[in-house]
C-alpha atoms as one frame of an Amber mdcrd trajectory, in Angstrom:
protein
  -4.839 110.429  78.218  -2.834 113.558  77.104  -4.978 116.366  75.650  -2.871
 116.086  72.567  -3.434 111.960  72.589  -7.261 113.664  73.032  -7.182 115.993
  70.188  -5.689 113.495  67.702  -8.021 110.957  68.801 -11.351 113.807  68.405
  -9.733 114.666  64.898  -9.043 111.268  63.276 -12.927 110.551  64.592 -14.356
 113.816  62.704 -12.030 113.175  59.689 -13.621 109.429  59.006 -17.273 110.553
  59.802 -16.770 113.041  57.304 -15.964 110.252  54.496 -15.772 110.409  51.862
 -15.376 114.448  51.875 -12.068 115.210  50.618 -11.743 114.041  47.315 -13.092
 111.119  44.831 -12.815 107.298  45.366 -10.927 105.102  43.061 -11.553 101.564
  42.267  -8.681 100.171  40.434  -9.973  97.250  38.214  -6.950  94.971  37.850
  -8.636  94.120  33.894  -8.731  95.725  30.956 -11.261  98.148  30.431 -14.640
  96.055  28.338 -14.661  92.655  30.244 -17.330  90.982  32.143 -15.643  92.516
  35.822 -15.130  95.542  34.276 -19.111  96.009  33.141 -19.693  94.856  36.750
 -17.235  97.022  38.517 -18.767 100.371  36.882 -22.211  99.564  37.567 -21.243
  99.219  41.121 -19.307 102.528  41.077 -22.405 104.166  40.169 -24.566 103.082
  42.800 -21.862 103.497  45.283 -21.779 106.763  43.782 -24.985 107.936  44.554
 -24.835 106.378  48.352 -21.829 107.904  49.003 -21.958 111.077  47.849 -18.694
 111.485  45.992 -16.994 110.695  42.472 -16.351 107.028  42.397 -14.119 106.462
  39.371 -13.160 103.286  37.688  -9.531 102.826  36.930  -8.268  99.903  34.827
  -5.303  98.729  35.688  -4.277  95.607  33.880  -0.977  93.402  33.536   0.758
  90.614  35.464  -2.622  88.121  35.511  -4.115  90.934  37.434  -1.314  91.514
  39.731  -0.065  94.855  38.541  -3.614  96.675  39.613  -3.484  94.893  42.716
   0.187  95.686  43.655  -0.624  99.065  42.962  -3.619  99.166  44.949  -1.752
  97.575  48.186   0.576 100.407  48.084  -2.038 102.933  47.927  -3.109 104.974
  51.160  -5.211 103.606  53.351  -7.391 106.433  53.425 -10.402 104.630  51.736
  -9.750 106.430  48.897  -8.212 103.832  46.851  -9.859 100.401  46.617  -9.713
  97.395  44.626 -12.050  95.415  42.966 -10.470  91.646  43.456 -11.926  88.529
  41.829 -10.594  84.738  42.787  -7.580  85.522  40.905  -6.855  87.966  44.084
  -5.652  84.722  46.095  -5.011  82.000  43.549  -1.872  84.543  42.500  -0.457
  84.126  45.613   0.081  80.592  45.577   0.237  79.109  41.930   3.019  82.346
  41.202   6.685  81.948  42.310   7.149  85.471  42.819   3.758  86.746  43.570
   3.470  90.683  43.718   1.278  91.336  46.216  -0.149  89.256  49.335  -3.854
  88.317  51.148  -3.062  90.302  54.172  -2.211  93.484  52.450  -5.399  94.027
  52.570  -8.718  94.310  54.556 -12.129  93.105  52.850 -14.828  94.821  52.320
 -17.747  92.213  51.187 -17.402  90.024  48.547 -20.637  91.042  46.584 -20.883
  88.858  43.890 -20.733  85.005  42.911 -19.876  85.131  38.743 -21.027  82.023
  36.650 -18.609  80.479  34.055 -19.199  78.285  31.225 -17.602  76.624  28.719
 -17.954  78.256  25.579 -17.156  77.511  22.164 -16.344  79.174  18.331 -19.040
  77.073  16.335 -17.341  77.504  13.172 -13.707  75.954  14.847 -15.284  73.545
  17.254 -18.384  71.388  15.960 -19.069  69.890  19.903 -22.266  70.971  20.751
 -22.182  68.712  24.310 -19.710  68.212  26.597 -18.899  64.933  25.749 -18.458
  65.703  22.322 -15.976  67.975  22.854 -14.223  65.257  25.460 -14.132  62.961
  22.251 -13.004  65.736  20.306 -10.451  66.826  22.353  -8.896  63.671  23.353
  -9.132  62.264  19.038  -6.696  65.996  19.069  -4.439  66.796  21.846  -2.666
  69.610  22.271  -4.631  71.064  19.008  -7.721  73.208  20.580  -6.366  76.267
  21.919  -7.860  77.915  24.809  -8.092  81.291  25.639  -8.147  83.112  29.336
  -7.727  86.170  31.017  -4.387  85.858  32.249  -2.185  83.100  33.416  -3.088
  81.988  37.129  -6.499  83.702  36.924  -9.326  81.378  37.654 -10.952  80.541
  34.259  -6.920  79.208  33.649  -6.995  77.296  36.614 -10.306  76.012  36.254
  -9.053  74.606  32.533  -6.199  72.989  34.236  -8.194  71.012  36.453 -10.761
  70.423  34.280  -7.844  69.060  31.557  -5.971  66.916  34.861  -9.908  65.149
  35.049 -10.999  64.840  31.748  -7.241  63.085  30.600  -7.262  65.727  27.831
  -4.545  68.149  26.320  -5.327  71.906  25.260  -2.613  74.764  24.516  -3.378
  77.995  26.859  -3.174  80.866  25.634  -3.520  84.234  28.022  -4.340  87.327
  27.477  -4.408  90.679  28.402  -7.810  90.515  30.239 -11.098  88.817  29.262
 -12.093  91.005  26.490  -9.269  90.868  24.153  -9.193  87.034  24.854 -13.145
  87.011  23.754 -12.841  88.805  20.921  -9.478  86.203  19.427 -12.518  83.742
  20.483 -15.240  85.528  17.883 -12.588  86.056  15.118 -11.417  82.440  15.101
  -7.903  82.795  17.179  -8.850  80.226  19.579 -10.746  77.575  19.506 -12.591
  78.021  23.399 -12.696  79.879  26.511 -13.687  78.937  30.048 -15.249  82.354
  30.786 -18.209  84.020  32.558 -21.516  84.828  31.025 -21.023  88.444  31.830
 -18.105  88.137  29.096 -19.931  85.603  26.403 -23.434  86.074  26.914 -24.377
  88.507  24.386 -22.277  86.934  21.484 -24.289  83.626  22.036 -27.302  85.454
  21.563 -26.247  86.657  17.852 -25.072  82.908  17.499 -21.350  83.602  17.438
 -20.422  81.653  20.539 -21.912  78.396  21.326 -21.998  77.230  25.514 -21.779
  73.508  25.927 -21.490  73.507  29.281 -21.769  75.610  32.678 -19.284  75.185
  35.396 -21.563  76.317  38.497 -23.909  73.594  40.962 -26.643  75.127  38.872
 -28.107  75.670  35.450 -27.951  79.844  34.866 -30.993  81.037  34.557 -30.222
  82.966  31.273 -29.376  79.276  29.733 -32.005  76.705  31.019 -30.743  74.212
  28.506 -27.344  74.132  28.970 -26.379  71.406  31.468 -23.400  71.939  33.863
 -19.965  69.708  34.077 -21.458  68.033  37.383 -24.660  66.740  35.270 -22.532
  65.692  32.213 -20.611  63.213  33.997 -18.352  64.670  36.648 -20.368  65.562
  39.734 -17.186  66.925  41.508 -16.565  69.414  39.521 -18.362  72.965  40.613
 -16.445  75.936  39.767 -16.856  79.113  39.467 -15.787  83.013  40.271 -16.620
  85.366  43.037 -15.993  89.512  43.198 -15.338  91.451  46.189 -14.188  95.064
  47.317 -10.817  95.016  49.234  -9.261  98.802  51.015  -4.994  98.760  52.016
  -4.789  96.957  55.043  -4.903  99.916  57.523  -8.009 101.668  56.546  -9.841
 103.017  59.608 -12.941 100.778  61.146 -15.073 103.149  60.333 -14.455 103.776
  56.538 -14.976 100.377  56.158 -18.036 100.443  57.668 -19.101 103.046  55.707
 -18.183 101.239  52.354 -19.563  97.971  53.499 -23.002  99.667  54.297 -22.669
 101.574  51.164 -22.199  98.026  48.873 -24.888  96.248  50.752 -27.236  99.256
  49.574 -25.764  99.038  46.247 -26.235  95.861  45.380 -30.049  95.892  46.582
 -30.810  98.311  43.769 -33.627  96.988  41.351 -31.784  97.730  37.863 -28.465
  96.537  38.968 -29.824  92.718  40.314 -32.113  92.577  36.766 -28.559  93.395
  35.269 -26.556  91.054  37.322 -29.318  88.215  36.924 -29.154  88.385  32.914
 -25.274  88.388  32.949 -25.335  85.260  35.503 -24.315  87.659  38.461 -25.470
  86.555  41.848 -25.768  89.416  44.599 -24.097  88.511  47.878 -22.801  91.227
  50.094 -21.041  89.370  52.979 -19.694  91.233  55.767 -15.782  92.207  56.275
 -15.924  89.291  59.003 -17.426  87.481  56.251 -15.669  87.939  53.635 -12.104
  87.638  55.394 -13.152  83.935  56.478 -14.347  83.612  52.859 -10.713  84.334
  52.087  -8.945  82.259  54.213 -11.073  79.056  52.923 -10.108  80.305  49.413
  -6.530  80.059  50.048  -6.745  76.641  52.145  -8.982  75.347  48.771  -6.153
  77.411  46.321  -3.293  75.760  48.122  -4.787  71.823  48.040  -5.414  72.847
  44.378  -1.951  73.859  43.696  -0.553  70.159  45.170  -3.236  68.482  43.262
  -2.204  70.495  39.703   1.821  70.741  40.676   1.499  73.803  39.120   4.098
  76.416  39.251   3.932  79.945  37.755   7.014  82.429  36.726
């Protein structure tokens, strides 16, 4: 080895023990700023925050069904200074859109450190169902009438509609929107009739009796909502759906940075206040490693692209 091939190899060594050092980290958050991943992204940058050692700053970046953030974030450095929060919307994209804006391998996981629980929820004053069979009957005595709102076209609570419309023989009109929290609050004020959604997103409206769940998508009850039955118990065992959240770098980022953020999440997400906050919001803690997390991926796009031949849907 030359001494220069020495040197350069010495200095790029130093420079990524010496993460994060230079400057602060940001997390682009492909949603608008209030939604459920949103919350959960900015508790995280706090406790990565203190582990780290540095400014970890949220930035909201939201547009395209979440693609705009994530383009942006692929073109980024790979310096482990830019990162991106992705959600299950991070692969579907690249297989339901014709002209998707960014791809899988553009970028190298992290850990995927949290599962997200969705439900069905309803307006109470639009939508009378209290069960999920009532709003079957409901929807099938009107189709095409009860309007559904989502995140973004192509984001999983959309796709998870779709199927659950393809299985159910009903008809609902989607409408998207600019992120979960604009589409939430068209769902308080009467806009839209529903919204498959997380808990994170509707939990605290239910409380104050201005959304009503009739059903939860996961294998499991949430803990939060003991009585409301899931899809699988109401009549269709094969449907279990649900969300998961992750921390992706620009494909490129040393070894060693990733290391260091991986450790750093694992930490995080161990913290006492964050997994009371998580549990009450239907957040489950995982914290799988990069090895982990990129097979996770690759079954998610194998599941994404059977799902896109079942649905023969196409997105613009």
């Amino acid at each position: 080895m030359s001494a220069a091939s020495l040197l350069a190899g010495l200095g790029a060594k130093a420079w990524a023990q010496a993460y994060p050092g230079r400057k602060p980290i940001r997390i682009i958050v492909p949603y608008a700023a209030g939604g459920s991943l949103d919350a959960m992204s900015r508790e995280l940058a706090v406790q990565l925050q203190s582990r780290l050692g540095q400014a970890v700053v949220v930035d909201n970046k939201p547009g395209a069904s979440t693609m705009l953030g994530t383009q942006i974030a692929a073109r980024a450095e790979p310096d482990g200074y830019t990162l991106l929060i992705a959600s299950s919307s991070f692969v579907s994209s690249t297989i339901f859109y014709r002209k998707p804006l960014h791809k899988v391998s553009e970028f190298t996981p992290i850990s995927q450190f949290a599962n997200d629980n969705h439900l069905i929820v309803v307006n109470p004053t639009r939508v009378p169902s209290r069960t999920l069979q009532e709003f079957i009957a409901l929807a099938r005595s009107k189709p095409g009438q009860l309007s559904y709102g989502t995140a973004g076209t192509g984001t999983s609570p959309h796709l998870e509609a779709e199927e659950f419309q393809q299985m159910t023989g009903i008809k609902m009109l989607h409408v998207p929107f600019n992120g979960s929290a604009p589409a939430v609050t068209a769902l308080i004020g009467g806009q839209i009739d529903l919204m498959f959604d997380a808990y994170t997103s509707t939990g605290p409206h239910m409380k104050e009796g201005r959304l009503v769940p009739i059903a939860a998508l996961g294998g499991n009850r949430l803990a939060a909502l003991p009585n409301v039955p899931t899809v699988a118990e109401s009549g269709y065992p094969n449907y279990v759906r649900g969300a998961w959240d992750g921390l992706l770098a620009p494909a490129g980022t040393p070894a060693d940075v990733i290391a260091r953020l991986h450790t750093a999440v694992v930490e995080a997400i161990k913290d006492p206040q964050l997994q009371s906050n998580w549990a009450q919001r239907g957040l489950e803690p995982v914290g799988s490693t990069p090895a982990q997390f990129a097979r996770f991926l690759s079954e998610q796009v194998a599941i994404n692209e059977k799902l896109a031949k079942t649905l023969a849907l196409q997105l613009d």
